Tab-separated table of C-alpha atoms in Angstrom:
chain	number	residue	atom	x	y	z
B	1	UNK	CA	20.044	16.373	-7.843
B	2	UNK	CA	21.147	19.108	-9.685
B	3	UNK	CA	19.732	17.887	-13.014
B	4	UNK	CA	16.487	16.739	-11.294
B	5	UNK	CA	13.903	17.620	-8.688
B	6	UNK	CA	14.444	15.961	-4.873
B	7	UNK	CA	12.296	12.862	-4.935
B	8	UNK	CA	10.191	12.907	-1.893
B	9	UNK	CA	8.066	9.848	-0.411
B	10	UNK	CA	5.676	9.856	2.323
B	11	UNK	CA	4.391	6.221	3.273
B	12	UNK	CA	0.826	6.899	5.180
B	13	UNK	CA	-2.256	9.791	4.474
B	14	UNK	CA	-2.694	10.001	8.244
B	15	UNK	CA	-2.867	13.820	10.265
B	16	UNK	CA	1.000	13.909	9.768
B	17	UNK	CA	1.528	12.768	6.346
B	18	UNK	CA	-1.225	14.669	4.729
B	19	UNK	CA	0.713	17.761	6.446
B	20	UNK	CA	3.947	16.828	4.774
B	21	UNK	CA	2.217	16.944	1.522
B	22	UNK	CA	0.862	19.655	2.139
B	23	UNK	CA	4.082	21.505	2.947
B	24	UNK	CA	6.451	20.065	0.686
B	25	UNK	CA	3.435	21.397	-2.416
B	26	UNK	CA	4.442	24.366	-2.698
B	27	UNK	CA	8.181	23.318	-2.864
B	28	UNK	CA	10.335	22.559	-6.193
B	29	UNK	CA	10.291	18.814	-5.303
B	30	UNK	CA	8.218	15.721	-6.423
B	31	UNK	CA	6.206	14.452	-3.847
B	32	UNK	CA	4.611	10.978	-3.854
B	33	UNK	CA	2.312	10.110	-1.046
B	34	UNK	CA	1.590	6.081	-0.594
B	35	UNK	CA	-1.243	4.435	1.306
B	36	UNK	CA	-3.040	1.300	1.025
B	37	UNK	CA	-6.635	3.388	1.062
B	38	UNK	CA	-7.727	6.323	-1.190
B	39	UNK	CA	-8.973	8.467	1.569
B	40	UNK	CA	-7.744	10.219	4.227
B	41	UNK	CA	-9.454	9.034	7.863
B	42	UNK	CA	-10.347	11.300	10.640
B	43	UNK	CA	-9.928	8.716	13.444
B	44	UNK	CA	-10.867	10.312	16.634
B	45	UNK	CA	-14.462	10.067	15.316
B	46	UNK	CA	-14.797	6.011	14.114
B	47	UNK	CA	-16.553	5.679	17.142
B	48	UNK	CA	-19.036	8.196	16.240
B	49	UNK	CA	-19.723	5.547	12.914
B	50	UNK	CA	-19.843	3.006	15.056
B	51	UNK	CA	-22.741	4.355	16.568
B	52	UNK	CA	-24.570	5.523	13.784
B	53	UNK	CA	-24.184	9.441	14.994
B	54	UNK	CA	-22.374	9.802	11.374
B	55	UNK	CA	-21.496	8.390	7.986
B	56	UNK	CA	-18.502	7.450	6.032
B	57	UNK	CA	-17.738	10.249	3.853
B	58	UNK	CA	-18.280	12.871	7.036
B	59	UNK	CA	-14.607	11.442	8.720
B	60	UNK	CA	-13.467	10.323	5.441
B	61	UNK	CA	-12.343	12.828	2.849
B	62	UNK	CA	-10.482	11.726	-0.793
B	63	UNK	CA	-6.722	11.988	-0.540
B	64	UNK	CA	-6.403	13.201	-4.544
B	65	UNK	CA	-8.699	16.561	-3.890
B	66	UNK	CA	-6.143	17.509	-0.967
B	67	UNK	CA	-3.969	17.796	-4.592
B	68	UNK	CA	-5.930	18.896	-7.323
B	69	UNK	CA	-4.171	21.783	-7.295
B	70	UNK	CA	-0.110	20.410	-7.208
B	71	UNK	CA	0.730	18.783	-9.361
B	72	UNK	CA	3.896	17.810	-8.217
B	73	UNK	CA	2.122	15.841	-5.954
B	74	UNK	CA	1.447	12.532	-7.209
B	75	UNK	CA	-0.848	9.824	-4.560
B	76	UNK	CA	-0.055	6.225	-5.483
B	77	UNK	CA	-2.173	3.890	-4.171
B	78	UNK	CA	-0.264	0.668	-2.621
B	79	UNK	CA	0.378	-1.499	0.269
B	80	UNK	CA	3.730	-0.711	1.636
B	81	UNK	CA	5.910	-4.021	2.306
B	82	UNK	CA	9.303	-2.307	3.594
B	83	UNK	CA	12.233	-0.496	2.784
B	84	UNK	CA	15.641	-0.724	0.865
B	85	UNK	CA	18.031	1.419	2.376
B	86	UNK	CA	20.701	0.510	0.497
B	87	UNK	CA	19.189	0.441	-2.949
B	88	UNK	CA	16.818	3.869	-1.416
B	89	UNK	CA	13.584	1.979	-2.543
B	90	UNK	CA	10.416	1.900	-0.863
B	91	UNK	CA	8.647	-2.107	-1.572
B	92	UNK	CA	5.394	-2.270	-1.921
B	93	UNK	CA	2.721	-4.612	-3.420
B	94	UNK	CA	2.260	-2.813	-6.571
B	95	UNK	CA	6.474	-2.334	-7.118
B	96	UNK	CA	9.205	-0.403	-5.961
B	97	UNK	CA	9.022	3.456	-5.739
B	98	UNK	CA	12.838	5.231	-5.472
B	99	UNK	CA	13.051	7.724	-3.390
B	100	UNK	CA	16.055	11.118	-1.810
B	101	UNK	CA	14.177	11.488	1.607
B	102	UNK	CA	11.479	9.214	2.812
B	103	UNK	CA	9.241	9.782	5.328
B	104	UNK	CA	7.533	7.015	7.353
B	105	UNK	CA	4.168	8.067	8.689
B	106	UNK	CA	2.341	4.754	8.491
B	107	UNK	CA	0.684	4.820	11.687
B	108	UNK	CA	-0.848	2.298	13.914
B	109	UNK	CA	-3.213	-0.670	13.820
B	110	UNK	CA	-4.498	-2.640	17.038
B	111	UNK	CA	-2.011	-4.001	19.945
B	112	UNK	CA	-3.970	-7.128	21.389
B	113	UNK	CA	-0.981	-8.078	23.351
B	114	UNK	CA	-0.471	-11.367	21.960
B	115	UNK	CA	-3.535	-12.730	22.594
B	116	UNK	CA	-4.667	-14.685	19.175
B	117	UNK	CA	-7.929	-15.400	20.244
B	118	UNK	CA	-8.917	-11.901	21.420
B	119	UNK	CA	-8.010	-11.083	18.074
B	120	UNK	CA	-9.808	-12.861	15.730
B	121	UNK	CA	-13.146	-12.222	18.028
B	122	UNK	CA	-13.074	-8.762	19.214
B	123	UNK	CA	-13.379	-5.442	17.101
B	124	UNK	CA	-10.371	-3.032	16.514
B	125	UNK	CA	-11.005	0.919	16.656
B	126	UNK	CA	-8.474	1.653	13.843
B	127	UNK	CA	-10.375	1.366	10.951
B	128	UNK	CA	-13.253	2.712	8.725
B	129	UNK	CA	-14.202	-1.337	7.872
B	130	UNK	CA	-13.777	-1.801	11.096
B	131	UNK	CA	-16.254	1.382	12.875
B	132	UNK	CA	-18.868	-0.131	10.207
B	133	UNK	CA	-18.125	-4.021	11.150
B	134	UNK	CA	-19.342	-2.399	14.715
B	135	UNK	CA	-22.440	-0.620	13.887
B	136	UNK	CA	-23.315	-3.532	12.308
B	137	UNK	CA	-22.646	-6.006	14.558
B	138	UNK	CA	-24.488	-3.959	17.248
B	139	UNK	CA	-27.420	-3.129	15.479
B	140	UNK	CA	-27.981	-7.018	14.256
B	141	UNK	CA	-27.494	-8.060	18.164
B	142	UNK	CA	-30.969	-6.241	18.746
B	143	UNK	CA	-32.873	-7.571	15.589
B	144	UNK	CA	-31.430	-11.287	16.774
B	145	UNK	CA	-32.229	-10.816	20.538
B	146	UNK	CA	-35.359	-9.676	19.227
B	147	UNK	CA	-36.669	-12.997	18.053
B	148	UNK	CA	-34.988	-15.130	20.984
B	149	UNK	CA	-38.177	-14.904	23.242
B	150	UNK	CA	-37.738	-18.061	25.265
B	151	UNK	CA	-33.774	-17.816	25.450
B	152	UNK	CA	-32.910	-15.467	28.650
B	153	UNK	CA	-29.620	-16.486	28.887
B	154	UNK	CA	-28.843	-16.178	24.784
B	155	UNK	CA	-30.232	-12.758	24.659
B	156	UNK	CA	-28.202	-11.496	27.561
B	157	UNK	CA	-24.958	-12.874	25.241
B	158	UNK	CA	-26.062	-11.069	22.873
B	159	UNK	CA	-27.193	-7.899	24.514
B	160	UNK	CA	-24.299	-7.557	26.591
B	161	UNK	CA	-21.749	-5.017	25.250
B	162	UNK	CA	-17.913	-5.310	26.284
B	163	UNK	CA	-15.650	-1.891	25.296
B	164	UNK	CA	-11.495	-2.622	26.758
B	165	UNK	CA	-9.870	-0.037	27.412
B	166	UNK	CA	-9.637	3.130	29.462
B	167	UNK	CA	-8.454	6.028	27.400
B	168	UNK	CA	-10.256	8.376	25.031
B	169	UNK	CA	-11.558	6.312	22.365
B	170	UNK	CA	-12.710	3.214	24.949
B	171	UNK	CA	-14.411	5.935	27.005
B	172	UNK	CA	-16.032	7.587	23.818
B	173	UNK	CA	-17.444	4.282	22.442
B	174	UNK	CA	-18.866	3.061	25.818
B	175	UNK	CA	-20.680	6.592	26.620
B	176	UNK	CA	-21.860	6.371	22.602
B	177	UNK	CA	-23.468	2.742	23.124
B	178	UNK	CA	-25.207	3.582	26.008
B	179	UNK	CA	-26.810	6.409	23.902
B	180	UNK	CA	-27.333	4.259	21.076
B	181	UNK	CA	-29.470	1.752	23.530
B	182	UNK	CA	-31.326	5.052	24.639
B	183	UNK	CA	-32.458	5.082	21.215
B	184	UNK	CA	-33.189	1.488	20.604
B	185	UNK	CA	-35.177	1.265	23.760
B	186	UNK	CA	-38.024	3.356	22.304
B	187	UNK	CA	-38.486	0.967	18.975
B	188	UNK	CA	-37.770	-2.525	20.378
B	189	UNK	CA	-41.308	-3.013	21.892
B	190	UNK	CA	-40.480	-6.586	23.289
B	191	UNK	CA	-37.485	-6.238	24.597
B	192	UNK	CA	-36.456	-6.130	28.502
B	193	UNK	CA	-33.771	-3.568	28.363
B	194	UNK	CA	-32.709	-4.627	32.099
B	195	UNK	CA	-31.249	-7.796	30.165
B	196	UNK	CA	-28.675	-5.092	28.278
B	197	UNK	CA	-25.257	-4.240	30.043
B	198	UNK	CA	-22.702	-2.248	28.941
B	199	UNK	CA	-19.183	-2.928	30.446
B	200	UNK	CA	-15.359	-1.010	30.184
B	201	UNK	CA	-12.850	-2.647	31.531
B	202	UNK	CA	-9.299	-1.101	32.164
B	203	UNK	CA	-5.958	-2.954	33.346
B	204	UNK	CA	-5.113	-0.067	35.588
B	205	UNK	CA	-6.382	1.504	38.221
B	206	UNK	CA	-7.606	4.590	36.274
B	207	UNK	CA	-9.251	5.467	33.031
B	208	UNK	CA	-7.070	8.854	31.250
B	209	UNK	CA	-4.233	8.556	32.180
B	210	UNK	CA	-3.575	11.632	30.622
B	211	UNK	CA	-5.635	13.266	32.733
B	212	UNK	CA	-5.925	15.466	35.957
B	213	UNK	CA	-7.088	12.341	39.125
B	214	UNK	CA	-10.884	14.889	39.234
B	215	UNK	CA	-11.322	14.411	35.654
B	216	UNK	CA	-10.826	10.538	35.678
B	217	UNK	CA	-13.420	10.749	38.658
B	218	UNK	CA	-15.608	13.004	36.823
B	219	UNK	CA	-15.598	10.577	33.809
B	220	UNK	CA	-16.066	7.407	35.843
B	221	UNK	CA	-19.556	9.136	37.592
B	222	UNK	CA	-20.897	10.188	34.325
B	223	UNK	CA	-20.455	7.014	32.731
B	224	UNK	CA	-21.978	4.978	35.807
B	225	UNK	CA	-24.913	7.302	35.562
B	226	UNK	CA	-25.193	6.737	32.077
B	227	UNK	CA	-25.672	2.889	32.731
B	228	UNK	CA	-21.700	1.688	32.040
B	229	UNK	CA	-20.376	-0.515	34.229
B	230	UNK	CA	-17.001	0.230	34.776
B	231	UNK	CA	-14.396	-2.238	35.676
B	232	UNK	CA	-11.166	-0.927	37.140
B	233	UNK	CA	-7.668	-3.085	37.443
B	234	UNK	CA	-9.416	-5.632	35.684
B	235	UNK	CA	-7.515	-7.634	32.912
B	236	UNK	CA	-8.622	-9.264	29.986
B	237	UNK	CA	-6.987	-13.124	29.195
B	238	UNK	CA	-9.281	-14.872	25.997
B	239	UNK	CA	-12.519	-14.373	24.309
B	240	UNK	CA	-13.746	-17.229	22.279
B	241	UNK	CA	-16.556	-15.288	20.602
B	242	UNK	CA	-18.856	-16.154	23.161
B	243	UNK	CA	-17.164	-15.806	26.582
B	244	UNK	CA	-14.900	-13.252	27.825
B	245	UNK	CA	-12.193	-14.448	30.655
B	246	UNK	CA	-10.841	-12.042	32.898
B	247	UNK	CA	-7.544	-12.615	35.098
B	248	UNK	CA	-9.409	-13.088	38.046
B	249	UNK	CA	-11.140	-16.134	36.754
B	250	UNK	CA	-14.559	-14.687	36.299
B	251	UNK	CA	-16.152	-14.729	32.747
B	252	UNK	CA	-18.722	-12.445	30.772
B	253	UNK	CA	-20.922	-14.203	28.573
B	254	UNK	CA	-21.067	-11.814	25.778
B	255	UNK	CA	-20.922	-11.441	22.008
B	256	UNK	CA	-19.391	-7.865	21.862
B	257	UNK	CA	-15.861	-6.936	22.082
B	258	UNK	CA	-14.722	-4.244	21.228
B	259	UNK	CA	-11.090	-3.851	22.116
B	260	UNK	CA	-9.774	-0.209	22.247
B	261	UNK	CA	-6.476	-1.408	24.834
B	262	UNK	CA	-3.597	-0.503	22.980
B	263	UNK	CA	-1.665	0.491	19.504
B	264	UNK	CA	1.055	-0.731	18.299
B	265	UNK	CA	2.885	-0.082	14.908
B	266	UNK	CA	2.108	-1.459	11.544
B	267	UNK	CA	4.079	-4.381	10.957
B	268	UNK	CA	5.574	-3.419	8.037
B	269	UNK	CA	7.612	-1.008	9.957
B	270	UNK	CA	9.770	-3.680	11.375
B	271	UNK	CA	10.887	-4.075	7.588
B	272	UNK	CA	12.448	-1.198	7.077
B	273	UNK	CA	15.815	-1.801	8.158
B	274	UNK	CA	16.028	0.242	11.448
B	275	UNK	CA	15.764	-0.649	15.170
B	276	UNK	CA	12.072	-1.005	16.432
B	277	UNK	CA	10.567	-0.814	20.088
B	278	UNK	CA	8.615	-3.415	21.581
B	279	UNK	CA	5.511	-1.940	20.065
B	280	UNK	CA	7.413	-2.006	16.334
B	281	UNK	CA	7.628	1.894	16.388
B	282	UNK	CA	10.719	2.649	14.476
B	283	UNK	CA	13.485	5.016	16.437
B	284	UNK	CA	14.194	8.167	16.227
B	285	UNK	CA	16.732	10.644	16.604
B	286	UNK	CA	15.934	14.024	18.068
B	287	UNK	CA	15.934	14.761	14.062
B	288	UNK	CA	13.501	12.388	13.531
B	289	UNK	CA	15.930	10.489	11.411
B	290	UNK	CA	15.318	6.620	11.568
B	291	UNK	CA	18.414	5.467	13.199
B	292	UNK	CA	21.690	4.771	10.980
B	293	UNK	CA	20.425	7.141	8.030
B	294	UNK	CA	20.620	10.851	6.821
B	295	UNK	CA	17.822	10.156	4.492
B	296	UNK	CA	14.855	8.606	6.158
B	297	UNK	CA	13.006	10.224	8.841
B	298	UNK	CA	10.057	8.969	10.578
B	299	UNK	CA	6.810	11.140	12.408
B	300	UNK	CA	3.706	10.029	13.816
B	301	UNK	CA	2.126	6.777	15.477
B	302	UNK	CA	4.764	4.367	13.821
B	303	UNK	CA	7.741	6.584	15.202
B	304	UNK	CA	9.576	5.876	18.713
B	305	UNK	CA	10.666	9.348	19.777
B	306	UNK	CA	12.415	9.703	23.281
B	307	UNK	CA	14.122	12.519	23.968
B	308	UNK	CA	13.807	14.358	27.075
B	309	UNK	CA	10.193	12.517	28.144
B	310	UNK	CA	10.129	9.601	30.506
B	311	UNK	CA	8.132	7.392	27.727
B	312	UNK	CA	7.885	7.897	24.460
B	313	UNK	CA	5.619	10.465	22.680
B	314	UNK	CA	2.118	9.267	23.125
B	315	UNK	CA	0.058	8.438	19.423
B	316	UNK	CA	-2.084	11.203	18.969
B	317	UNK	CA	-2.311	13.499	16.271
B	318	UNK	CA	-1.041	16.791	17.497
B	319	UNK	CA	2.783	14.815	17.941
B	320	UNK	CA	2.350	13.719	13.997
B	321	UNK	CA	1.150	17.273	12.452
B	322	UNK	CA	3.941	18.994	14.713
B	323	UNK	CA	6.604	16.393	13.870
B	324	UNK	CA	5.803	16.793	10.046
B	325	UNK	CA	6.645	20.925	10.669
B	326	UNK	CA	9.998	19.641	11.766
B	327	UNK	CA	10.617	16.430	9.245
B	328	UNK	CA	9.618	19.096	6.344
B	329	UNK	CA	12.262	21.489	7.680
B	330	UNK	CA	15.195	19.133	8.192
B	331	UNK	CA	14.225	17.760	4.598
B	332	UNK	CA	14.693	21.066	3.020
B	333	UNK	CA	17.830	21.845	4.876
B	334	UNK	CA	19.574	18.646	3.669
B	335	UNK	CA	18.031	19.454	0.129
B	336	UNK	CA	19.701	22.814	0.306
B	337	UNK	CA	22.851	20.907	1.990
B	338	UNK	CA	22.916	22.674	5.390
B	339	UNK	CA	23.239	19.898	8.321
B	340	UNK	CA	21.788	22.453	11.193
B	341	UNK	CA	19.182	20.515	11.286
B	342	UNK	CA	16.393	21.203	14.150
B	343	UNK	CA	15.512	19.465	17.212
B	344	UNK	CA	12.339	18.224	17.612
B	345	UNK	CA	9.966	19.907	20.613
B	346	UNK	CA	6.317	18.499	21.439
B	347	UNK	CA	4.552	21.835	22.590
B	348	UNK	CA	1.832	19.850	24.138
B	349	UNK	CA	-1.576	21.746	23.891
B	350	UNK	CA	-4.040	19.577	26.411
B	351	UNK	CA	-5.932	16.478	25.969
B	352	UNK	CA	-9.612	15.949	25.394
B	353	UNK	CA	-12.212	13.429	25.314
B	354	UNK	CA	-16.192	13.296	24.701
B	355	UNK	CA	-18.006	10.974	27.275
B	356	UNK	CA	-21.734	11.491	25.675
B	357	UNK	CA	-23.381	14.103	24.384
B	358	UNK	CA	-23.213	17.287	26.044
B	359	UNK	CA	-20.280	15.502	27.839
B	360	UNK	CA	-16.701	15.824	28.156
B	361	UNK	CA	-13.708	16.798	29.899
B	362	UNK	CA	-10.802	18.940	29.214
B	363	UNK	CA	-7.709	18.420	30.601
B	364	UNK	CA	-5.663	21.771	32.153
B	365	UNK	CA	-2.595	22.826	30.086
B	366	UNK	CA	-0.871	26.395	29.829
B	367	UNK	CA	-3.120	27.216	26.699
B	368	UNK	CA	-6.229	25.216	27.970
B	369	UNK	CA	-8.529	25.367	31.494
B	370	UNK	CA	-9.482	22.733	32.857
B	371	UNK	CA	-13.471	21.939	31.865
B	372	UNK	CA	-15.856	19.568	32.064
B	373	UNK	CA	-19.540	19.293	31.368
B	374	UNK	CA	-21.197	21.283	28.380
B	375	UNK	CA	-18.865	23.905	28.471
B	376	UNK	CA	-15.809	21.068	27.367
B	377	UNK	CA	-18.059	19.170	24.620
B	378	UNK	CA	-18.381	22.468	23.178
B	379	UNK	CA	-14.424	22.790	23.569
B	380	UNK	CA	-14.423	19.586	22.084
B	381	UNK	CA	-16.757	19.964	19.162
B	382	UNK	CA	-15.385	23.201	17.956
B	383	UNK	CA	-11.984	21.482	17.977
B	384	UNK	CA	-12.941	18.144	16.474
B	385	UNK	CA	-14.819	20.554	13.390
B	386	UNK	CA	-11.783	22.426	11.974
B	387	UNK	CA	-9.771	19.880	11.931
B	388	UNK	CA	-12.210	18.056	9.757
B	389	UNK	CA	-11.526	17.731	6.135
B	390	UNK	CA	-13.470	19.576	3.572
B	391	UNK	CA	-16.844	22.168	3.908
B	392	UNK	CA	-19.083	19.314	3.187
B	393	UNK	CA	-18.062	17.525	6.682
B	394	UNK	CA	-17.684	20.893	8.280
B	395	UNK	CA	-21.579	21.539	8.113
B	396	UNK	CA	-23.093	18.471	7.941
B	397	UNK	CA	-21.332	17.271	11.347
B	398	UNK	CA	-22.018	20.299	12.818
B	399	UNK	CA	-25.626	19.914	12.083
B	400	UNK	CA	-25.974	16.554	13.139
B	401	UNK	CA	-24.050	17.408	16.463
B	402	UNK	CA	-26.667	19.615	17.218
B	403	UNK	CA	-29.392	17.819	15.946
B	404	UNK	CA	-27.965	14.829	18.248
B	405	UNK	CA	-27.494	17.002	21.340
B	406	UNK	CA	-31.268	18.495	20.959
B	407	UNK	CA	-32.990	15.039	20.512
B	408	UNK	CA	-30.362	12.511	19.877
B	409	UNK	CA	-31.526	11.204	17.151
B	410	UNK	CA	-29.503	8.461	15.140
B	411	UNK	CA	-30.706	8.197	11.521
B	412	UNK	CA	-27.214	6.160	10.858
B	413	UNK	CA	-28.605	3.022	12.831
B	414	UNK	CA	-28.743	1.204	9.066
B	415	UNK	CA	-27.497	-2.325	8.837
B	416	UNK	CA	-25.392	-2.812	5.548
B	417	UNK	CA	-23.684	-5.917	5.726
B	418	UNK	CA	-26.635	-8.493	4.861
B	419	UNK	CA	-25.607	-10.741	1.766
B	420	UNK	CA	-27.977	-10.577	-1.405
C-alpha cells in the first residue's frame, strides 16, 4: 500500500453505501461503488409511485452526480455474483473488481417465506420496476372492470385490492390505495364503488410492531375509517393469481397482491464466503467485520448485527447511514494500521409512518414525542424531504405534498406499460 492508494469497494448505492462514498471522497483512497442500477432509490416512498402521488426521477436520483466532483470515486455499473476472500476479488457479471477493504451494503429484496406461488403472483415493495408494475396494474384493474358490465363476480376480482403486511410500508400502501380509489370514484361514471375492497392482512396480532400499543390502535381506526379492512392474526398460504388462501381456509377472490411481509437478504450474499442467518444477512462482529476477516465489513439491510439487542438490528435506513460512520472509521484505522477499532452503537432516533394524507404517527423516543394526526405527517414530511436527493426532488415533492393534502389530486395515475 505504500506505493499505491487503499482500494476501496462498496457493493450497493443504498442510504448506507452512498454514505460510505461519500465519506471515504474526501480521503486519499480509490473508491469504487458497484450496483446493478445507475440510480440511487429513495425507498420509503415506492409506495407513493405506486399510487401515482409521484414520479420516478422525484425518489430516484443518478448515482454519478453524487461524484462529479471526486474523482477518486469511480461507480461501476454491475451485478454482483459473490466474493473471493482468498484471492480479495469481488465477482460480478461484468468481471472481477480487486479490492483492500470491501464493504457489503447490498441490501434487501422480498422474503415470501418460501411460498413459490405467492411469488410469481403478488407484487414486491423493493423496487422502482416494481412501484411502477403496481400503478399499473391498479390503474388497468379499473379500465378492465370498467367494461365487465354483466360480470359481478369478475369485477369484484378485479376490484378487490390485497396489501400483506403490517409494518410501515404495508400500512402506507393500503392508506395510499384507498386515496387513490377516492380519486377514481369521481371519473369512473359506471362503476359501483361498493364492489371495491381494500384488505391488509398481518400474521400477528398487531400492525407496528415498532410502535407504542395507542399508536397501533390509532393506525388500525384511521385505516378502518378510511375504508381498509384490516385483518389481524391472519396468515397468508398461496395465491394463484386469482385466489388468495388464508390459513384458516377461507379465500379472497382477488387479482391484487401486493406483498409487503418481510425482507430478506439478496441472495448473492450467501456467496460471499461468510456465515449467513436464516434471512441470508451476512454476520457481523461488533466491528462490523464479516466473520473470519480483517478486511470485509458489512452495514445495512444485508448485515446480521447482534450485539447487545434481543434480535437483530431491524432494516431501516437510519442502522445503514450510522453503520457506514462506523465501517468508514474502522476502514481508516486499519488503513493507518491502528487495530482500536470502534464498536458499533445504534442511537435509535424513533420510528415513523404515513397512514394517508394528513396522517401519521410518530413513535415516542428520547429525541422524538409521541404524535399522531397532522401534527406527525408534518413530522413525517419534513423528515422524508431532506433526506431526499437533489433540489429538484426537494421542491417538486414538497409541492405536490401540498398540492395532494389541499385537493389530493393524482396527475401520476398514467398507465405506461401498454405494448405498441
Amino acid at each position: 500500500m505504500a506505493d499505491k492508494k487503499p482500494r476501496i469497494v462498496i457493493v450497493g448505492a443504498g442510504f448506507g453505501g452512498v454514505k460510505l462514498a461519500r465519506l471515504f471522497a474526501g480521503e486519499d483512497v480509490e473508491v469504487t461503488l458497484v450496483d446493478r442500477h445507475n440510480f440511487h432509490l429513495f425507498q420509503p416512498l415506492l409506495y407513493q409511485v405506486s399510487t401515482a402521488v409521484l414520479s420516478t426521477d422525484e425518489i430516484a436520483y443518478p448515482i454519478r452526480t453524487f461524484f462529479r466532483d471526486n474523482k477518486n470515486v469511480k461507480f461501476f455499473m454491475a451485478k454482483a455474483q459473490g466474493v473471493d476472500q482468498n484471492r480479495k476479488v469481488l465477482l460480478t457479471n461484468h468481471g472481477e473488481i480487486p479490492y483492500d477493504y470491501l464493504v457489503l451494503s447490498a441490501g434487501a429484496t422480498t422474503n415470501f417465506f418460501g411460498m413459490d406461488r405467492v411469488e410469481k403472483n403478488s407484487f414486491g415493495m423493493k423496487t422502482l420496476q416494481e412501484a411502477i408494475h403496481i400503478r399499473n396494474h391498479v390503474l388497468h384493474m379499473f379500465e378492465r372492470a370498467d367494461k365487465r358490465e354483466d360480470d359481478e363476480t369478475e369485477r369484484r376480482r378485479m376490484l378487490t385490492f390485497v396489501v400483506v403486511g403490517g409494518g410501515p410500508t404495508g400500512i402506507e400502501e393500503a392508506g395510499a390505495i384507498s386515496e387513490l380509489i377516492g380519486i377514481q370514484k369521481k371519473e369512473f361514471h359506471q362503476l359501483d364503488f361498493n364492489e371495491v375492497s381494500i384488505k391488509l392482512i398481518e400474521a400477528t396480532p398487531n400492525v407496528l410492531p415498532m410502535m407504542a400499543p395507542n399508536l397501533r390502535d390509532y393506525t388500525v381506526e384511521v385505516l378502518r375509517k378510511k375504508g381498509v379492512d384490516v385483518m389481524l392474526d391472519t396468515q397468508v398460504v398461496d395465491y394463484d393469481g386469482n385466489t388468495l388462501k388464508l390459513k384458516d381456509g377461507s379465500e379472497i377472490p382477488t387479482k391484487t397482491v401486493i406483498w409487503a411481509a418481510g425482507v430478506k437478504a439478496v441472495p448473492f450474499i450467501a456467496n460471499c464466503g461468510s456465515e449467513v442467518d436464516r434471512a441470508g444477512r451476512i454476520v457481523v462482529n461488533e466491528k462490523l467485520q464479516v466473520e473470519g476477516s480483517n478486511t470485509v465489513f458489512a452495514i445495512g439491510d444485508c448485515a446480521h448485527f447482534q450485539h447487545g439487542t434481543e434480535r437483530p438490528l431491524p432494516t431501516v435506513a437510519p442502522v445503514a447511514t450510522q453503520q457506514a460512520k462506523t465501517a468508514f472509521d474502522n476502514i481508516m484505522k486499519l488503513i493507518h494500521g491502528e487495530n482500536d477499532l470502534e464498536t458499533f452503537h445504534y442511537k435509535d432516533l424513533g420510528a415513523m409512518a404515513t397512514i394517508g394524507r394528513g396522517k401519521a404517527v410518530v413513535n415516542r423516543t428520547k429525541i422524538n414525542p409521541q404524535m399522531t394526526g397532522f401534527i406527525a405527517w408534518c413530522a413525517w414530511m419534513f423528515v422524508h424531504l431532506i433526506r431526499l436527493a437533489g433540489a429538484h426532488a426537494n421542491v417538486t415533492v414538497a409541492i405536490k405534498w401540498t398540492w395532494n393534502l389541499l385537493s389530493g389530486t393524482r396527475l401520476g395515475r398514467i398507465i405506461t406499460n401498454i405494448e405498441l
